[in-house]
Coordinates of C-alpha atoms in Angstrom, one line a residue:
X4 CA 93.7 94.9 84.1
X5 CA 94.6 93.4 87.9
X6 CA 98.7 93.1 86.4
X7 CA 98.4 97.4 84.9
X8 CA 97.0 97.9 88.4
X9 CA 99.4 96.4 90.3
X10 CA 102.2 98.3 88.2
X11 CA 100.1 101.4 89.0
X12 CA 99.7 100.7 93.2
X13 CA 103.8 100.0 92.9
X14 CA 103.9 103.4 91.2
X15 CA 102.3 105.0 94.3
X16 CA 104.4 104.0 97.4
X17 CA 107.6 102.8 95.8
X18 CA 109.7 106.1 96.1
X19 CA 108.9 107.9 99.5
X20 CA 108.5 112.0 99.3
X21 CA 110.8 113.5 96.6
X22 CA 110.4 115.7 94.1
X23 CA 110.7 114.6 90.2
X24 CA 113.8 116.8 89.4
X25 CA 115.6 114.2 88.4
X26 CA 119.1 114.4 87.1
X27 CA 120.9 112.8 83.9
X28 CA 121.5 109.6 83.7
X29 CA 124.8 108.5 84.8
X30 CA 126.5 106.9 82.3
X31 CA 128.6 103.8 82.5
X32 CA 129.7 102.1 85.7
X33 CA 132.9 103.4 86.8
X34 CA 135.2 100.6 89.6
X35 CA 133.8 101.3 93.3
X36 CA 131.0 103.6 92.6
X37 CA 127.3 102.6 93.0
X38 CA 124.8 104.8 90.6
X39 CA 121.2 104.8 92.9
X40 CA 118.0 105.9 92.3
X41 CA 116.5 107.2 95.2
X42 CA 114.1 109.9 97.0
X43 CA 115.6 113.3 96.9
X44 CA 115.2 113.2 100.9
X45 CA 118.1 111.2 101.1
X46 CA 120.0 113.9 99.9
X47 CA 120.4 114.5 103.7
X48 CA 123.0 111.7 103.9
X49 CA 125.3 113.2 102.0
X50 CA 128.0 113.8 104.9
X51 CA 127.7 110.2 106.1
X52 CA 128.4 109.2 102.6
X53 CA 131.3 111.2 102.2
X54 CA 133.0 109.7 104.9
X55 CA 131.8 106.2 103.8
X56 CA 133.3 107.0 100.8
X57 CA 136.9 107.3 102.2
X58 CA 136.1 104.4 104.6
X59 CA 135.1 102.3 101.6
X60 CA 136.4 103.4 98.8
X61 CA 132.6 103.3 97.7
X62 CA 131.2 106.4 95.5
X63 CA 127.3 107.0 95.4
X64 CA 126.4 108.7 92.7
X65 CA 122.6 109.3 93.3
X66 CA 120.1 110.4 91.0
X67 CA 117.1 112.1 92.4
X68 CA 113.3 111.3 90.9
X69 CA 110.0 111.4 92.1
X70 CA 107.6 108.8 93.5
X71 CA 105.6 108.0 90.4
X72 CA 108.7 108.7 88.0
X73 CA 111.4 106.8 89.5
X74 CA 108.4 103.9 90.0
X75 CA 107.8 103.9 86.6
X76 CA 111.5 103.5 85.8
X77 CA 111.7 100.3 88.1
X78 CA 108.8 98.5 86.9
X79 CA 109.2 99.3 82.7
X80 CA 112.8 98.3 83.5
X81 CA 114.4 101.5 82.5
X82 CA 116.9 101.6 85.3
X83 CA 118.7 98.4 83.8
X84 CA 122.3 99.2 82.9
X85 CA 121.7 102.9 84.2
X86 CA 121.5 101.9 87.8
X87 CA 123.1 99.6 90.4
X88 CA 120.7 100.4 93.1
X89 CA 117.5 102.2 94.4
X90 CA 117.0 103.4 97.5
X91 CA 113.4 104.9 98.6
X92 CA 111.7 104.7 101.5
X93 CA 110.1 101.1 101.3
X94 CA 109.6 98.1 99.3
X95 CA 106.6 96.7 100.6
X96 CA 105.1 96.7 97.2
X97 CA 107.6 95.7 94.5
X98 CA 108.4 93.0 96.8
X99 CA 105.0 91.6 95.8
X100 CA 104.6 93.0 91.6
X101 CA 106.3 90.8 89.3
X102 CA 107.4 93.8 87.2
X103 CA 109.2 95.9 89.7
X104 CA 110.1 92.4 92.3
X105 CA 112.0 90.7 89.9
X106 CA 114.5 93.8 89.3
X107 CA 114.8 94.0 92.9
X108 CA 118.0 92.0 94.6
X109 CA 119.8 92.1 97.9
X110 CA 118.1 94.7 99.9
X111 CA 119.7 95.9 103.7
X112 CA 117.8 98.2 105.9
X113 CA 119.8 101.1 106.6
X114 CA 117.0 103.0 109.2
X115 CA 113.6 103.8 109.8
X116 CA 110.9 106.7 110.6
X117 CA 107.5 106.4 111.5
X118 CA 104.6 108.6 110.3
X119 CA 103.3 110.8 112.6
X120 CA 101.5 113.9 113.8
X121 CA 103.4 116.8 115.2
X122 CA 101.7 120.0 116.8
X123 CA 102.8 123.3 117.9
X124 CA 103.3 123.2 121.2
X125 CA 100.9 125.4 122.2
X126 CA 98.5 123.6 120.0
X127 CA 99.1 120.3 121.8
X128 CA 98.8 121.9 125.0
X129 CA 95.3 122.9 124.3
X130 CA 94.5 119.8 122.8
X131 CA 95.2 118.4 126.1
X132 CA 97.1 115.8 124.0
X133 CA 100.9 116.2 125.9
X134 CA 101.9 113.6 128.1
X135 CA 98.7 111.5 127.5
X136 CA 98.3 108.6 124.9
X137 CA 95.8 109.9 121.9
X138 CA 94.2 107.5 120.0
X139 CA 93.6 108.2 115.5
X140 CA 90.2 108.3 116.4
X141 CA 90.3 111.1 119.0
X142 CA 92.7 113.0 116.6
X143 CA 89.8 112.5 113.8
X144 CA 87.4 113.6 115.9
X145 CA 88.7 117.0 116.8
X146 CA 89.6 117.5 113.3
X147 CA 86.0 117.2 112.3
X148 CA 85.5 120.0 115.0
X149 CA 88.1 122.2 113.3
X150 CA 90.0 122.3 116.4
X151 CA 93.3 122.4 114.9
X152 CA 94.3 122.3 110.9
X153 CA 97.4 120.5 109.4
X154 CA 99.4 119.8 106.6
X155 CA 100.2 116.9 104.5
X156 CA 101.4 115.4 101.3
X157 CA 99.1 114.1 99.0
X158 CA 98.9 110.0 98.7
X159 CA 99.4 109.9 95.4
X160 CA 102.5 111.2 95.1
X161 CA 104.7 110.5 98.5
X162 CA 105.0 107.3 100.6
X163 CA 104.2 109.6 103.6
X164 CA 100.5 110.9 102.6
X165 CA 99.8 107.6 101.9
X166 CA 101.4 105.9 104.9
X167 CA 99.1 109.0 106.8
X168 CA 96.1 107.8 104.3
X169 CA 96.3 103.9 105.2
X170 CA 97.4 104.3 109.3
X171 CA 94.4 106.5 110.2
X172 CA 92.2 104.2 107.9
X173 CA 93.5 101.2 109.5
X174 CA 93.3 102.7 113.1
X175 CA 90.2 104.0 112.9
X176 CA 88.5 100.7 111.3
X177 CA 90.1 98.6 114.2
X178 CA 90.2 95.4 112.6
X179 CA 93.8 94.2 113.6
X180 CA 94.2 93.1 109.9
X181 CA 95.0 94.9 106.7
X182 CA 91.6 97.1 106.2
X183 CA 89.7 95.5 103.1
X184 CA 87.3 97.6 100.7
X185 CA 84.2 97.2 102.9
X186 CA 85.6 98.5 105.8
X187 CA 87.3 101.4 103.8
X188 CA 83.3 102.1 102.9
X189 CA 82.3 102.0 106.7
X190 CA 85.3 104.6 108.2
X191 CA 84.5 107.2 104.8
X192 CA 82.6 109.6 107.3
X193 CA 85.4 109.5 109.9
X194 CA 87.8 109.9 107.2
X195 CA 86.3 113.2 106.0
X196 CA 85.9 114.5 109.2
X197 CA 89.9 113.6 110.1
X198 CA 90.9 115.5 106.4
X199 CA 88.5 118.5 106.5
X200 CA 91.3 119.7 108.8
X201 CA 93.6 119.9 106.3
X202 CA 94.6 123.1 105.3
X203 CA 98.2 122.5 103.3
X204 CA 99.1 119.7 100.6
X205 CA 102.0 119.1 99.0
X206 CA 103.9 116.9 96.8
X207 CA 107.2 116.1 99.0
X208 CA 107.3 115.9 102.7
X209 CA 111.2 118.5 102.3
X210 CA 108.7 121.2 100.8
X211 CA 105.6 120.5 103.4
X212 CA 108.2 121.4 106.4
X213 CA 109.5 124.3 104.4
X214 CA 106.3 125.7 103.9
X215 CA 105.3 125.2 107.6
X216 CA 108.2 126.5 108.4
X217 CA 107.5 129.7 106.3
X218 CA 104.0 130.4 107.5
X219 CA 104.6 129.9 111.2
X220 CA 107.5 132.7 110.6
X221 CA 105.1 135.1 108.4
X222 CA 107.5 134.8 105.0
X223 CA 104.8 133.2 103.8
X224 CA 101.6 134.8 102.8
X225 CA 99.6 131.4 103.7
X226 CA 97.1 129.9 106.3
X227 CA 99.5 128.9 108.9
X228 CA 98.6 125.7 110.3
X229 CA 98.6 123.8 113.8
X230 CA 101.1 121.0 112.5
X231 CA 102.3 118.3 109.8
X232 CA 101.5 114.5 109.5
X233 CA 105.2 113.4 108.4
X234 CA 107.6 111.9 108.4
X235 CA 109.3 111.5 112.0
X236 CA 112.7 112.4 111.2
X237 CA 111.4 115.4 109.1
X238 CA 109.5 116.9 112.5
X239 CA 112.4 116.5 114.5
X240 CA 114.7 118.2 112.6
X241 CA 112.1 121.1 111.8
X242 CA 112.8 121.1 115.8
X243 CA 116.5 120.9 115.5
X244 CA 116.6 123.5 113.0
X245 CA 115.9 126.5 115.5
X246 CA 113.9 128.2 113.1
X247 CA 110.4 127.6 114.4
X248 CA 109.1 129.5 116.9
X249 CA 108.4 127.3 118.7
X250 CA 108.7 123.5 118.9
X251 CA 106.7 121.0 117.5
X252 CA 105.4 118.2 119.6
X253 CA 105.3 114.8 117.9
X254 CA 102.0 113.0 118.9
X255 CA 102.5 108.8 118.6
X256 CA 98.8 107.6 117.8
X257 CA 98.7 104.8 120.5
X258 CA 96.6 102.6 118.0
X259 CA 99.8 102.5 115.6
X260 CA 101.7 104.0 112.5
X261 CA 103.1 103.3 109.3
X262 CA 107.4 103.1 109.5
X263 CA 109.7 103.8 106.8
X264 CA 112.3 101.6 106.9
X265 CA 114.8 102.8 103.9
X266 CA 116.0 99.6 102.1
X267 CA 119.4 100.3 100.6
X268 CA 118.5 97.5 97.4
X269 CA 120.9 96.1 94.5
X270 CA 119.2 95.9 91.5
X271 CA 119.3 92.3 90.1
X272 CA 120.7 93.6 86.8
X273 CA 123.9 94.7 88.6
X274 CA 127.3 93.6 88.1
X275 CA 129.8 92.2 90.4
X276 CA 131.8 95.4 91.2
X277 CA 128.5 97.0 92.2
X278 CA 127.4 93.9 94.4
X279 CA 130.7 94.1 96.2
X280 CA 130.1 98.1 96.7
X281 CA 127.0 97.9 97.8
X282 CA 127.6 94.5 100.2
X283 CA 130.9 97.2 101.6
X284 CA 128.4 100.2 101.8
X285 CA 125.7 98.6 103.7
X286 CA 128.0 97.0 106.0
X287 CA 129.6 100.5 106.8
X288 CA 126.6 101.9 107.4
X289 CA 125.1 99.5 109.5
X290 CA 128.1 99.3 111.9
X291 CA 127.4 100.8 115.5
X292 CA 129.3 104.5 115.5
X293 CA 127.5 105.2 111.6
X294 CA 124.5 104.1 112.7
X295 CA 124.7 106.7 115.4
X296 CA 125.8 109.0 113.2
X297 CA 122.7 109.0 110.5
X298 CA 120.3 109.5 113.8
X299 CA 122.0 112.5 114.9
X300 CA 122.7 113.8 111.2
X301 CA 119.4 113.0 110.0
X302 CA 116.9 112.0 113.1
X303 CA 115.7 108.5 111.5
X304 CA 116.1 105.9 114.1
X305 CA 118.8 103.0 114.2
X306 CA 117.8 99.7 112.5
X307 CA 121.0 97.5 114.0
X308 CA 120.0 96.3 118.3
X309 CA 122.0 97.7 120.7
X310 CA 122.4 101.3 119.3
X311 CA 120.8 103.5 121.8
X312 CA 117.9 106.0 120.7
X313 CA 118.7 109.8 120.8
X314 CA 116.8 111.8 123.9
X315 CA 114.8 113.5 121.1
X316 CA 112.8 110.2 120.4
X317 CA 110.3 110.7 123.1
X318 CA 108.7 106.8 122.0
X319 CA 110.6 104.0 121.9
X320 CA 108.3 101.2 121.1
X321 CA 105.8 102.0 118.4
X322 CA 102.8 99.6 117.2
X323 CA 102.9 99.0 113.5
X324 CA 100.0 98.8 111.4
X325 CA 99.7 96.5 108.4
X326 CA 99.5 97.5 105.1
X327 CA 96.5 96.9 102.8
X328 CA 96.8 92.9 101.4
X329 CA 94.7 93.8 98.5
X330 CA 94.9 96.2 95.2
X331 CA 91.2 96.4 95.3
X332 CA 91.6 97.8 99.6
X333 CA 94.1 100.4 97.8
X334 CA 92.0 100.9 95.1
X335 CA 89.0 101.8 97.2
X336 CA 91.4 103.7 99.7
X337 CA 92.9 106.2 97.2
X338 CA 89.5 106.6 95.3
X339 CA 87.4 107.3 97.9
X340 CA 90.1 109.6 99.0
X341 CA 90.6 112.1 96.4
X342 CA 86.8 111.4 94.7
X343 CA 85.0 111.8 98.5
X344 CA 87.4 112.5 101.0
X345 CA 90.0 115.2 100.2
X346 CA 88.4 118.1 100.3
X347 CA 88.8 119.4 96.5
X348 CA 90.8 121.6 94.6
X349 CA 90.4 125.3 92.7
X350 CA 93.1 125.6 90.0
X351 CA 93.7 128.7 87.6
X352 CA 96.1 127.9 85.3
X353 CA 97.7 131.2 83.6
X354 CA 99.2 130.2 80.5
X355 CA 101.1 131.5 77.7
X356 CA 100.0 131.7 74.4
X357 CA 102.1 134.2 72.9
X358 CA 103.6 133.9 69.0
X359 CA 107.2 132.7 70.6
X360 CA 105.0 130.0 71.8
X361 CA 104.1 128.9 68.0
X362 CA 105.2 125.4 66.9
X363 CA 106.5 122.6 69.4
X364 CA 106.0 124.8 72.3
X365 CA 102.1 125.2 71.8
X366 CA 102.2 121.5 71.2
X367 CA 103.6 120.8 74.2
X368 CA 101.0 123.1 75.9
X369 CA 98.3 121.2 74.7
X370 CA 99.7 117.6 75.4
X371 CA 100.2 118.5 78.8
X372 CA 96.8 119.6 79.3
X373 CA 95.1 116.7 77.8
X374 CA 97.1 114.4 79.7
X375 CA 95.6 116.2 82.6
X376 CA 91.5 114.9 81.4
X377 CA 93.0 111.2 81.2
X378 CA 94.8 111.0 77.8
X379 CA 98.0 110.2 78.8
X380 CA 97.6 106.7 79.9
X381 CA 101.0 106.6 81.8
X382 CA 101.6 105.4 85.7
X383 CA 102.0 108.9 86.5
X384 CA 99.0 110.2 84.2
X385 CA 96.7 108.1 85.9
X386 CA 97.4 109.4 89.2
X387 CA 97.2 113.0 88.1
X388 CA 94.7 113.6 86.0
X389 CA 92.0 116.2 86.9
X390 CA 89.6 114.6 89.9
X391 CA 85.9 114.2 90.9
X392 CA 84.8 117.9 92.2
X393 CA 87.6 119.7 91.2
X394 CA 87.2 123.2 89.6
X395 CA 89.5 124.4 86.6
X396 CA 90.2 127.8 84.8
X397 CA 91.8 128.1 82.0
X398 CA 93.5 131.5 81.4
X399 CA 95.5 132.0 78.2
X400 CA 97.5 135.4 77.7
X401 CA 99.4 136.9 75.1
X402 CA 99.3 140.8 74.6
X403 CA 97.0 141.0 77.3
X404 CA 94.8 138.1 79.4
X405 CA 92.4 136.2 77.2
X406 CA 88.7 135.6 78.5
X407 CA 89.2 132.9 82.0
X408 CA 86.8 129.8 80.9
X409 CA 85.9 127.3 84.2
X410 CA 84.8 123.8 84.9
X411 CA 84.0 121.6 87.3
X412 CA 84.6 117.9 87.5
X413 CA 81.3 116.6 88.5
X414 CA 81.7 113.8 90.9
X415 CA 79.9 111.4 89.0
X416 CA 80.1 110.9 85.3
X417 CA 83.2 113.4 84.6
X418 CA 83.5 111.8 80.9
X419 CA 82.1 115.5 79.1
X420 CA 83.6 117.9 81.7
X421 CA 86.8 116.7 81.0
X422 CA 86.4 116.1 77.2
X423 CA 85.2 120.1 77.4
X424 CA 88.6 120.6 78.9
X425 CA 90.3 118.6 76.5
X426 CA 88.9 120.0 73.6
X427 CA 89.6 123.7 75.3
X428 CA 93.2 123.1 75.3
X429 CA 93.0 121.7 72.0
X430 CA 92.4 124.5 70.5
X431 CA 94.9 126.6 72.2
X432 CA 96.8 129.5 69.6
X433 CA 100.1 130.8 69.7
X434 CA 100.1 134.5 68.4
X435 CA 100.8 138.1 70.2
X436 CA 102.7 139.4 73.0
X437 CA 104.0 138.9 76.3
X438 CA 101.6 139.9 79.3
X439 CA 102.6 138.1 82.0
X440 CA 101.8 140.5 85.2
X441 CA 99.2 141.9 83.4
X442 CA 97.6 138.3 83.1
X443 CA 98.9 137.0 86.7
X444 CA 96.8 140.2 88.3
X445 CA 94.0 139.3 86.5
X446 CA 93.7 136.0 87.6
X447 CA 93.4 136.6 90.9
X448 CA 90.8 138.9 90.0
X449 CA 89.2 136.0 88.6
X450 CA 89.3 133.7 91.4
X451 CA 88.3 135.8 94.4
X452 CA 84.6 135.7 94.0
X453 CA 85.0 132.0 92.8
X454 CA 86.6 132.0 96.5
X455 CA 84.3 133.8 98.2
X456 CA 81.6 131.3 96.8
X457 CA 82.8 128.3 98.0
X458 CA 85.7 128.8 100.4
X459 CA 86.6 125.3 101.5
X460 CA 88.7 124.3 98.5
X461 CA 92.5 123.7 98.0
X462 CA 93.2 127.0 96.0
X463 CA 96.2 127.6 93.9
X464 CA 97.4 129.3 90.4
X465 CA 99.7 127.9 87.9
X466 CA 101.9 130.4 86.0
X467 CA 103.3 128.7 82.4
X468 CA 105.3 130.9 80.1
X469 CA 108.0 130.8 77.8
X470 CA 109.5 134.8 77.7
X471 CA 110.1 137.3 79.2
X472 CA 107.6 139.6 80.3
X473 CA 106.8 142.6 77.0
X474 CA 103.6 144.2 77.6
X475 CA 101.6 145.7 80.4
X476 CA 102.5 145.8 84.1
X477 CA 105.8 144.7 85.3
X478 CA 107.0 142.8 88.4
X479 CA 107.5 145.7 90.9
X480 CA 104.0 147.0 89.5
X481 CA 102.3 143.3 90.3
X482 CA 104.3 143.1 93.8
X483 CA 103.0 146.4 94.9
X484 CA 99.2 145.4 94.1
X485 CA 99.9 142.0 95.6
X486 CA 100.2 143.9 98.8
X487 CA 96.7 145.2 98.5
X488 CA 95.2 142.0 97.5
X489 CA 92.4 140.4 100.4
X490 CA 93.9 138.0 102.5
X491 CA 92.0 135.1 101.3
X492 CA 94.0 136.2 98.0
X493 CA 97.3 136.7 99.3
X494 CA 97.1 133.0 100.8
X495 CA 96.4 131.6 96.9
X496 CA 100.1 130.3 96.0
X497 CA 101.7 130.5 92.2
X498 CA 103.3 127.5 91.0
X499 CA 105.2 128.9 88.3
X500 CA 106.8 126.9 85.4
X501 CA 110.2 127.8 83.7
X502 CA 109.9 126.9 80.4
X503 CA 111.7 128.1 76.7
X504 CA 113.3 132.1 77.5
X505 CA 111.1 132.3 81.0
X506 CA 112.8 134.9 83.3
X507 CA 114.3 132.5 86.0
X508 CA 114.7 135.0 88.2
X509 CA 111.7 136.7 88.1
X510 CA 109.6 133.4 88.2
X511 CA 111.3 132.7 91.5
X512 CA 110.7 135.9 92.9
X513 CA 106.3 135.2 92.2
X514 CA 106.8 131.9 93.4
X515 CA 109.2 133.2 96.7
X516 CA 106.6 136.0 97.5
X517 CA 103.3 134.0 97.1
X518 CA 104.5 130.6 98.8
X519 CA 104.5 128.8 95.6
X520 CA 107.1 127.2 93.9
X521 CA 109.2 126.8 90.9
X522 CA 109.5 124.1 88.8
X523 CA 111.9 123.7 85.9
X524 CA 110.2 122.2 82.2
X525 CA 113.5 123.4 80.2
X526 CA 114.9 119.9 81.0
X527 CA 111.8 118.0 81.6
X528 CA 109.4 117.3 79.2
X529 CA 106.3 120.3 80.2
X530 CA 103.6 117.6 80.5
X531 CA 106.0 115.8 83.7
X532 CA 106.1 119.1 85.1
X533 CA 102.2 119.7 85.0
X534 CA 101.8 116.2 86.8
X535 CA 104.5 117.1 88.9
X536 CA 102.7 119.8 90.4
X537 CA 99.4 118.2 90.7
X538 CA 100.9 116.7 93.9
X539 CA 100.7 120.4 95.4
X540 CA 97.2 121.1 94.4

């Protein structure tokens, strides 16, 4: 049980904030090029790798995966032969988990960015937090008191939620050492305080600063909120994007933060062209004028001495926190996180159940849901089952909406709720028609008084089908009611699913309007997607 867990915990915080879209894989190794696996926020170094590519002669060919996926990959040893290299945003962990450690060769440290708290300016200044230190427990404190909101990614699924999850732990425990289990018990009321301020979660720190970004400009229908806990680089170049209106100030927590520091690593399976592109990459990009050049292209800070930091790094010298020593601290950490902590989530999931969806399709349907209660026994399935106080509905739709059926997860003894779920989806039909507006109207229908009830949830709707729309309402007839909806509604985003015939066009027009987003199961298997975008819920 300790060696599964271990696998697990490297499952966790191996890939920094990405999302799981991941591409083919590449085929055979071609002279010169290096196939990685890596975060999709290094997609952002794609101009310094062009031109390392003509100082080199060294090709990257990346392919892009999520945190648990591309975890999963390392540790079941399914990137041997497909890979040369990963390239996430730490290996603290594999370092230590015979699994994932002994895949792992020569690894270089390319650059680094700190976790932190950024705040509107304006927020900051009525904080009274600019130009003074501010400690995590200060920051907790007026979070308990409502006195600003944020956003951040969930732990579960990005390296920077997590790194947010242990620092403010650690900080506000104050041992000096890596906090243990019993101390993760004692700091469980500041904790909840410090996370009943957060009003936005996510499953990739690129779509937490889009979103932001969106609701502080009104495109987005959503709670704005007073800041992000990120990634540094990602806040600074929210600044240095000119869209906000107005800055964000980054706030250093003088007890200390968690840094990312990018390992570039060869995997140990790789062959001697690779080792020689990757020894000829990392050089390159570790020499003085490059180094310079990923700070400015994408604001992490300079690993190699003697490069000077960019005026926009307002702290120089940061205080590092240590990491958790034990699987049982992380353990404890992420459970009494999302089971007494986090404050919990409302999901309706609208889902198709028309005749097109008769056969594999339904099957599908129904795997993916069970995995959801705990059936799938996977790394990833673990971490995104349905949690302690979570409330489900379950809306199926063919010729019109079906009647909405909801549960809760009590927080103690779940075992029957979710088997109740289980057996729901189980019995799941395929027959009829193609309502899909008709159905997408009705569930918010369904969820406002469940709102108005009990307001303090994390509130979204997941849209699954497989056609195009046949029956009832159409798009323009569901944007113009959307316009009418209450507020409270109008903030509840869609997380629609492309999957068989699904319109892409008009899926990304729901998602676009209600600050969802749209994720793609034509390629993926539908029960990745659904744990895919439990990391947004």
């Amino acid at each position: 049980m300790k060696k599964l867990f271990l696998v697990a915990l490297s499952a966790v915080l191996l890939a920094g904030c990405s999302d799981s879209s991941s591409s083919a894989p590449l085929g055979d190794p071609e002279p010169g090029t290096l196939r990685i696996l890596a975060g999709s926020e290094l997609a952002d170094m794609q101009p310094v790798l062009d031109e390392a590519e003509k100082a080199t002669g060294v090709k990257v060919k990346f392919t892009f995966t999520g945190t648990l996926e591309g975890a999963e990959s390392l540790a079941n040893g399914s990137v041997d032969g497909k890979y040369d290299a990963v390239w996430f945003s730490s290996n603290r962990y594999p370092a230590g988990i015979p699994e994932a450690a002994k895949r792992l060769g020569n690894q270089v440290k390319i650059m680094s960015s700190p976790v932190v708290l950024g705040l509107s300016a304006s927020s900051a200044q009525r904080l009274g937090w600019t130009g003074k230190p501010v400690g995590w427990g200060e920051i907790a404190a007026q979070a308990g008191k409502k006195a600003f909101t944020y956003g951040m990614t969930d732990p579960s699924a990005s390296n920077s939620g997590f790194s947010a999850l242990v620092g403010v732990a650690s900080a506000l425990a104050g041992a000096g050492n890596a906090i243990d289990a019993r101390q993760i018990a004692a700091v469980t009321p500041q904790l909840t305080q410090f996370f009943s301020a957060q009003a936005l979660s996510a499953g990739s720190s690129g779509w937490l600063s889009d979103a932001y970004t969106r609701r502080a400009t009104g495109q987005d229908p959503g709670q704005k909120v007073d800041g992000l806990i990120n990634y540094e680089s990602v806040l600074l170049s929210a600044n240095a994007s000119g869209k906000l209106p107005e800055p964000l100030k980054v706030i250093y927590p003088s007890d200390g933060v968690i840094t990312a520091d990018y390992p570039l690593t060869l995997l140990a399976s790789a062959g001697d062209d690779a080792r020689s592109a990757h020894q000829r990459l990392a050089d390159y990009l570790r020499t003085p004028d490059v180094q310079k050049k990923i700070m400015d292209t994408t604001q992490r800070r300079p690993v190699v001495p003697g490069v000077a930091l960019g005026s926009q790094f307002a702290r120089r010298d940061l205080v590092e926190l240590p990491f958790p020593a034990t699987q049982q601290a992380v353990d404890a950490l992420l459970q009494a996180y999302f089971d007494k902590i986090r404050r919990p989530s409302r999901t309706l999931y609208v889902l198709d159940t028309s005749g097109s969806m008769e056969g594999d399709r339904i099957d599908a349907l129904r795997t993916a849901l069970a995995g959801l209660t705990g059936a799938d026994n996977s790394l990833t399935g673990r971490y995104r089952r349905f949690r302690s106080r979570e409330e489900v509905t379950m809306l199926p739709f063919n010729t019109g909406p079906q009647a909405p059926r909801t549960f809760t997860v009590p927080e103690q003894d779940p075992a029957a709720e979710l088997a109740r779920i289980k057996a729901f989806a189980e019995g799941l039909k395929a027959r009829g028609g193609t309502a899909i507006y008709d159905s997408l109207s009705q569930a918010y229908r369904v969820l406002e008084p469940l709102a108005a009830r009990d307001p303090d949830r994390f509130t979204s709707i997941v849209l699954m089908t497989d056609g195009e729309n046949a029956n009832g309402s159409s798009l323009p007839d569901f944007q113009a009611s959307f316009g009418s909806l209450p507020p409270a509604m109008k903030g509840v985003p869609v997380f629609t699913v492309l999957f068989g015939e699904g319109s892409s066009d008009e899926l990304t027009q729901v998602a676009t309007m209600t600050g969802g987003k749209v994720f793609d199961a034509r390629k993926v298997q539908l029960p990745d997607v659904f744990q895919e975008i439990r990391g947004y819920q």
